[in-house]
Tab-separated table of C-alpha atoms in Angstrom:
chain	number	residue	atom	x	y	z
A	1	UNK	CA	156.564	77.237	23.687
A	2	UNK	CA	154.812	79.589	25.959
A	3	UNK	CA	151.497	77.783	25.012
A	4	UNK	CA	152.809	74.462	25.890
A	5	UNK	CA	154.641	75.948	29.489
A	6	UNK	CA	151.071	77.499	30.245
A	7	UNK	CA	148.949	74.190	29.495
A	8	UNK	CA	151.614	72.183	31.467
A	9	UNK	CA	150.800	74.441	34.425
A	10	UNK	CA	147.541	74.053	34.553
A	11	UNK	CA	148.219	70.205	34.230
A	12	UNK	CA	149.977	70.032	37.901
A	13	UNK	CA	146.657	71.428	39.404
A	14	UNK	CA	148.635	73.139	41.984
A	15	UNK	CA	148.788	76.785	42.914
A	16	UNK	CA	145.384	77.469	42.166
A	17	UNK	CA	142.488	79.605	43.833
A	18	UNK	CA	140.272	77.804	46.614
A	19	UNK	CA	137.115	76.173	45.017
A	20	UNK	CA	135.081	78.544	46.800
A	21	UNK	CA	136.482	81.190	45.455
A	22	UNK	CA	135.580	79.902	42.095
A	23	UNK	CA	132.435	79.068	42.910
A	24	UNK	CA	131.307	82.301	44.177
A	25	UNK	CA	132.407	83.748	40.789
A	26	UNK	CA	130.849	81.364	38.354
A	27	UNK	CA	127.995	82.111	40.215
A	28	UNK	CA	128.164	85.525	39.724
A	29	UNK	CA	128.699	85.285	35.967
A	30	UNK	CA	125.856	82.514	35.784
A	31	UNK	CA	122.870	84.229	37.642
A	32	UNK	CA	124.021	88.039	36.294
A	33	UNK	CA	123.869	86.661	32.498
A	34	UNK	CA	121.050	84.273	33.229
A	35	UNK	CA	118.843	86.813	34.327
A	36	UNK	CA	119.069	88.088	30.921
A	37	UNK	CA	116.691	84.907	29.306
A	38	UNK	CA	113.911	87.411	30.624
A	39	UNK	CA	114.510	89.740	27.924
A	40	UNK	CA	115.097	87.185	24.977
A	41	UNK	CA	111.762	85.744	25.711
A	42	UNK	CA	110.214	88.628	25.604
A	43	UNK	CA	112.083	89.682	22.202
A	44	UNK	CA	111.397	86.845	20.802
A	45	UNK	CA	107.352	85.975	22.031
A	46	UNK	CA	107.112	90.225	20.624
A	47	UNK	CA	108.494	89.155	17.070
A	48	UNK	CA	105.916	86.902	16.081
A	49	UNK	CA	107.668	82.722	17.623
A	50	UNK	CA	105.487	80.903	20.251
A	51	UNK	CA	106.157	80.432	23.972
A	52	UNK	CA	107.110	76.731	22.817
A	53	UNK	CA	109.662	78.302	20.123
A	54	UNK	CA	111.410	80.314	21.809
A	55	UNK	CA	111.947	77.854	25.138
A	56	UNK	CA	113.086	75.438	22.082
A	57	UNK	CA	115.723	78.143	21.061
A	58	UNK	CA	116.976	78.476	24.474
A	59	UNK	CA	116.921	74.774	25.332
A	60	UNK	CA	118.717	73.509	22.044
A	61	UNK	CA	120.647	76.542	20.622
A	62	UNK	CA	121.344	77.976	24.059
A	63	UNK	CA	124.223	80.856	22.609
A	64	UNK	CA	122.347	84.533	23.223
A	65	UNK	CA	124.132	86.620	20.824
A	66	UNK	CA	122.676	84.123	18.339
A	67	UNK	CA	119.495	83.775	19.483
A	68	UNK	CA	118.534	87.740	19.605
A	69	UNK	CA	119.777	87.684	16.032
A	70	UNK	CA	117.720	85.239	14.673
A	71	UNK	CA	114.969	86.566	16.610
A	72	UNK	CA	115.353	90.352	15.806
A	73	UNK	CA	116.024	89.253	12.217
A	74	UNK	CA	112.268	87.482	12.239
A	75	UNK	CA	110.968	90.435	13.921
A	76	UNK	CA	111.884	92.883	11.364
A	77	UNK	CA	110.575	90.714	8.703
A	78	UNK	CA	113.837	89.097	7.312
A	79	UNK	CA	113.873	85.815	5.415
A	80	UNK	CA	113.902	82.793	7.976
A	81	UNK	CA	117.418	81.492	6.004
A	82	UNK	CA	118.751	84.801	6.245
A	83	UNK	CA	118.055	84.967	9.785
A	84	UNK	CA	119.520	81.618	10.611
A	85	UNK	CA	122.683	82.340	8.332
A	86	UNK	CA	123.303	85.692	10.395
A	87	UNK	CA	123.147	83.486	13.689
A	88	UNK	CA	125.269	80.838	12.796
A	89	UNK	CA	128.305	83.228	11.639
A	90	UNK	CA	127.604	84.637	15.343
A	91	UNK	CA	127.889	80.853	17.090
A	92	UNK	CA	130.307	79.933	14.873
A	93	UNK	CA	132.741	81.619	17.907
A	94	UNK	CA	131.946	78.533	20.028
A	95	UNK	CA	133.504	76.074	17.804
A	96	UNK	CA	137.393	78.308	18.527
A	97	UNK	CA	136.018	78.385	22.122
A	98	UNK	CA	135.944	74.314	21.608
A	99	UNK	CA	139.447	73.920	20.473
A	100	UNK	CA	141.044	76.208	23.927
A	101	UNK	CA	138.642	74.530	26.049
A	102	UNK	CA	138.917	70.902	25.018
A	103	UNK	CA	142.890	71.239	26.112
A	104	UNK	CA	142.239	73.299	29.265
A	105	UNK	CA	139.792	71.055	30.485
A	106	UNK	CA	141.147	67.382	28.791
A	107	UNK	CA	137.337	66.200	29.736
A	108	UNK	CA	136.818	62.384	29.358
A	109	UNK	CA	135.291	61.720	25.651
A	110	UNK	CA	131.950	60.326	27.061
A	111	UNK	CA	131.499	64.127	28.676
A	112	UNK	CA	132.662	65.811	25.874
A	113	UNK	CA	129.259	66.072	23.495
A	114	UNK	CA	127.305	67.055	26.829
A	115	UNK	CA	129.652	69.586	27.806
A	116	UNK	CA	130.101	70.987	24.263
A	117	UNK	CA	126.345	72.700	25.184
A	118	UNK	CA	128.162	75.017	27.515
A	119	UNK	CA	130.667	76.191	25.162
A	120	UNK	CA	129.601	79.835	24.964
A	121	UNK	CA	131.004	83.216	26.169
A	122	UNK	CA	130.867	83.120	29.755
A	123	UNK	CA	131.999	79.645	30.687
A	124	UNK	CA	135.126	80.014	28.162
A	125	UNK	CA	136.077	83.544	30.110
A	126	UNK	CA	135.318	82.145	33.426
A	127	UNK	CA	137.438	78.730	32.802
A	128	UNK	CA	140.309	80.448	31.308
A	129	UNK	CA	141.077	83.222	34.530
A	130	UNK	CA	141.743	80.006	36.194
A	131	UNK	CA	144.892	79.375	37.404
A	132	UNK	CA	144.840	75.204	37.217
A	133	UNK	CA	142.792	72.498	35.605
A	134	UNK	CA	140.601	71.582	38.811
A	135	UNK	CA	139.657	75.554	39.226
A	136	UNK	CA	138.742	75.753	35.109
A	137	UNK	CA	136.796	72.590	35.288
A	138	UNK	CA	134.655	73.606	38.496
A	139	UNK	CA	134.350	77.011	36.817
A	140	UNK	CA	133.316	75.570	33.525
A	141	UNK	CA	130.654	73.062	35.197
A	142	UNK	CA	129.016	75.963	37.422
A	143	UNK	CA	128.841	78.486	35.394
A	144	UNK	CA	127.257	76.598	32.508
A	145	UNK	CA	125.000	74.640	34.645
A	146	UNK	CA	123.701	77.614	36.543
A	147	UNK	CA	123.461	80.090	33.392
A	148	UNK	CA	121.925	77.298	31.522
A	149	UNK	CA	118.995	76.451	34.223
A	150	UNK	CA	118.524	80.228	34.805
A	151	UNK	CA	118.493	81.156	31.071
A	152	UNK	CA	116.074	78.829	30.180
A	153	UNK	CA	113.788	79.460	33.116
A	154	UNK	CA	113.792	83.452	32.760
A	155	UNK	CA	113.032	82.897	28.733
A	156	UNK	CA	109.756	81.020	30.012
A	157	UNK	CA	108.562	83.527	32.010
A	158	UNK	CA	110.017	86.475	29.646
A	159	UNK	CA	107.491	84.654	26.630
A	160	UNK	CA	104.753	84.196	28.960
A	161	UNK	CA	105.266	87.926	30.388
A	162	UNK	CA	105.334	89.300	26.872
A	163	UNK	CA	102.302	87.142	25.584
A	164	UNK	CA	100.290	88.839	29.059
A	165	UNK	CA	101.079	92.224	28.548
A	166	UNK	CA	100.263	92.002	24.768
A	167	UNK	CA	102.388	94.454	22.236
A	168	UNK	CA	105.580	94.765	23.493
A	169	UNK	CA	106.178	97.869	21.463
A	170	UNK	CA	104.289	99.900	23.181
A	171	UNK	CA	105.978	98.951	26.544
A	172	UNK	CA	109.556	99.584	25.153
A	173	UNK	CA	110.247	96.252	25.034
A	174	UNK	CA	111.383	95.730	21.684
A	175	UNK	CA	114.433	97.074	22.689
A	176	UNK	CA	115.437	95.444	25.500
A	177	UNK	CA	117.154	92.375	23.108
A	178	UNK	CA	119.825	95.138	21.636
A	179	UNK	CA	120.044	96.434	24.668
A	180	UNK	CA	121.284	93.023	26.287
A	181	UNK	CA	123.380	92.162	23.178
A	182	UNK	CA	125.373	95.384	23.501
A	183	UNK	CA	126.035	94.824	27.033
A	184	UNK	CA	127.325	90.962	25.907
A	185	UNK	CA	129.442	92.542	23.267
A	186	UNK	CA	130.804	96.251	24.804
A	187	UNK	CA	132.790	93.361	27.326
A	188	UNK	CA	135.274	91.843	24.757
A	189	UNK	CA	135.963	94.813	22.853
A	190	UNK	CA	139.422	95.127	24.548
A	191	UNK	CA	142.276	95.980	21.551
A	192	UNK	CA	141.729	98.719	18.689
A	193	UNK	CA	141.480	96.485	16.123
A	194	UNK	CA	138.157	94.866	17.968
A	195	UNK	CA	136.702	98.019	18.864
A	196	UNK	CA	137.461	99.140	14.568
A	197	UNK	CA	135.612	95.994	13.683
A	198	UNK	CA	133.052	96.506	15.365
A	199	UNK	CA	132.305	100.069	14.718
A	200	UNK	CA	132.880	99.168	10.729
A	201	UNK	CA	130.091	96.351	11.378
A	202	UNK	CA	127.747	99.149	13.335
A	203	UNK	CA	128.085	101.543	9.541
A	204	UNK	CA	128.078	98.614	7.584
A	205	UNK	CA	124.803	97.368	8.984
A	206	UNK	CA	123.398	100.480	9.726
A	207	UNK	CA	124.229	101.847	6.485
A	208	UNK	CA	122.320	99.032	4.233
A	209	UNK	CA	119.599	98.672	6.213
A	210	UNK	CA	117.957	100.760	3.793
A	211	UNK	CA	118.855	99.694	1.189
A	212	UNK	CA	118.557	95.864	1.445
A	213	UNK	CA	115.912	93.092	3.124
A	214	UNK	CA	116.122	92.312	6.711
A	215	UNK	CA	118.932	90.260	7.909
A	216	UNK	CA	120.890	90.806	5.034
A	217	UNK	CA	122.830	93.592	6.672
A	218	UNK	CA	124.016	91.561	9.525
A	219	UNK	CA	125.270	89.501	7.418
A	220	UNK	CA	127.638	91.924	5.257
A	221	UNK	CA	128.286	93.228	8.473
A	222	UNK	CA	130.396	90.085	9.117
A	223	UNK	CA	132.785	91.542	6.420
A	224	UNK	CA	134.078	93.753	9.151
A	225	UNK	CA	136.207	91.175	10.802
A	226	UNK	CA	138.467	90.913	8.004
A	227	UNK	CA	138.468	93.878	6.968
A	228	UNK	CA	139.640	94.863	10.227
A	229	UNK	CA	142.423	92.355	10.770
A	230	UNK	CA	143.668	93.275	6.798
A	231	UNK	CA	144.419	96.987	8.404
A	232	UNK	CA	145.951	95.518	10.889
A	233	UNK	CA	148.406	93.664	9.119
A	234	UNK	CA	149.005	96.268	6.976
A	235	UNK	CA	149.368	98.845	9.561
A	236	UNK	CA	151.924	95.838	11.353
A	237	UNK	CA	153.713	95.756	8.012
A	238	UNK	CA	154.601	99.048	7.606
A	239	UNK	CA	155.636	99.537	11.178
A	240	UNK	CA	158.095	96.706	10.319
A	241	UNK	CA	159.219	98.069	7.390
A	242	UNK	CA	159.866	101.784	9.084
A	243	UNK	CA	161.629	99.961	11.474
A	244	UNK	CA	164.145	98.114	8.964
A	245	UNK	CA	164.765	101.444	6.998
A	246	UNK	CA	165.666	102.849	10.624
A	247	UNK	CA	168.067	100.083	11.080
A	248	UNK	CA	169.586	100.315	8.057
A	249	UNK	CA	170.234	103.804	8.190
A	250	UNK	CA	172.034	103.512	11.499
A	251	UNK	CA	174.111	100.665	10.203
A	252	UNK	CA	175.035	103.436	7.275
């Protein structure tokens, strides 16, 4: 019910911010994270893929978390399948972000496979702190259209910077993808339960690295997720049953 109350508001298109106001901060969000393409390219021109391969990840694939997988997964010299199987279970996010955004936004179907290219982390959080359907449209189309041009621009020059300067290693460079991927992630850690998952994925990965070929951690890593929201239910369950027992006592 409060779902339905919440959609219907944003329906009337009334009461929300000025279109300015939205503008300004999609823009924010779009050149901040765009200027990030600069270190993908160079991650990715560093592990080994061509100037033309990585602008072709950008352009087509266009979800970062996913792409400094698959490239640090190469780079470390993990199986290509392996490497694409870690990055889809990261994208596989967008698809959820499809389902809230396709009823926030009620696009006409010819704009829906076109816009389904800007389905990714910052266009979803920008759209959604919207307080009607005009604002989360206008916030959807300029933050994906600016984060996409500047993405895909800054990974150009990032692979041509990191094909001039030669081994990126010995610059430091090879870390500036994890670098950039924690600062994605640290964001959306908000509850317990996502800040447990993800420092069970951190040991889990960590831990086998060792122990089994590249990419193949990431992958168990996944595992964390449910093993996470199992505790939680558990640890909900036994609140609930604490509770009862209290009640019943009282009632005694």
């Amino acid at each position: 019910m409060a779902e339905q109350t919440a959609l219907a508001d944003i329906g009337d298109d009334r009461g929300g911010r000025p279109d300015s106001a939205v503008v300004r901060d999609a823009l924010g969000v779009g050149v901040a994270v765009g200027l990030s393409g600069f270190a993908f390219g160079v991650t990715s021109a560093g592990g080994g893929l061509t100037v033309w391969q990585t602008c072709a990840l950008s352009l087509l694939v266009f979800t970062g978390a996913s792409q400094f997988a698959l490239v640090g997964a190469l780079a470390a010299g993990g199986n290509p399948l392996t490497a694409a199987a870690g990055a889809f279970f990261l994208g596989v996010r967008n698809a959820f972000y499809g389902l809230r955004l396709s009823q926030l936004l009620a696009l006409p179907r010819a704009v829906r496979p076109f816009a389904a290219q800007w389905v990714i982390d910052e266009t979803t959080a920008v759209s959604l702190a919207q307080r009607d359907r005009r604002g989360a449209r206008i916030g959807f189309a300029v933050t994906g259209f600016t984060l996409y041009v500047l993405w895909n621009l800054t990974t150009l020059l990032g692979a041509l910077g990191a094909e001039a300067i030669g081994d990126t290693d010995a610059w430091g460079l090879d870390a500036a993808g994890p670098a950039v991927f924690l600062a994605l992630l640290a964001p959306m850690l908000k509850t317990a339960t996502e800040r447990a998952a993800a420092a069970l994925a951190v040991l889990l990965g960590l831990g086998l690295l060792p122990a089994l070929p590249s990419g193949v951690p990431v992958l168990v890593a996944a595992l964390a997720a449910p093993l996470a929201l199992w505790a939680e239910g558990r640890r909900k369950g036994r609140a609930r049953d604490d509770a009862g027992e209290d009640e019943d006592e009282e009632r005694r």
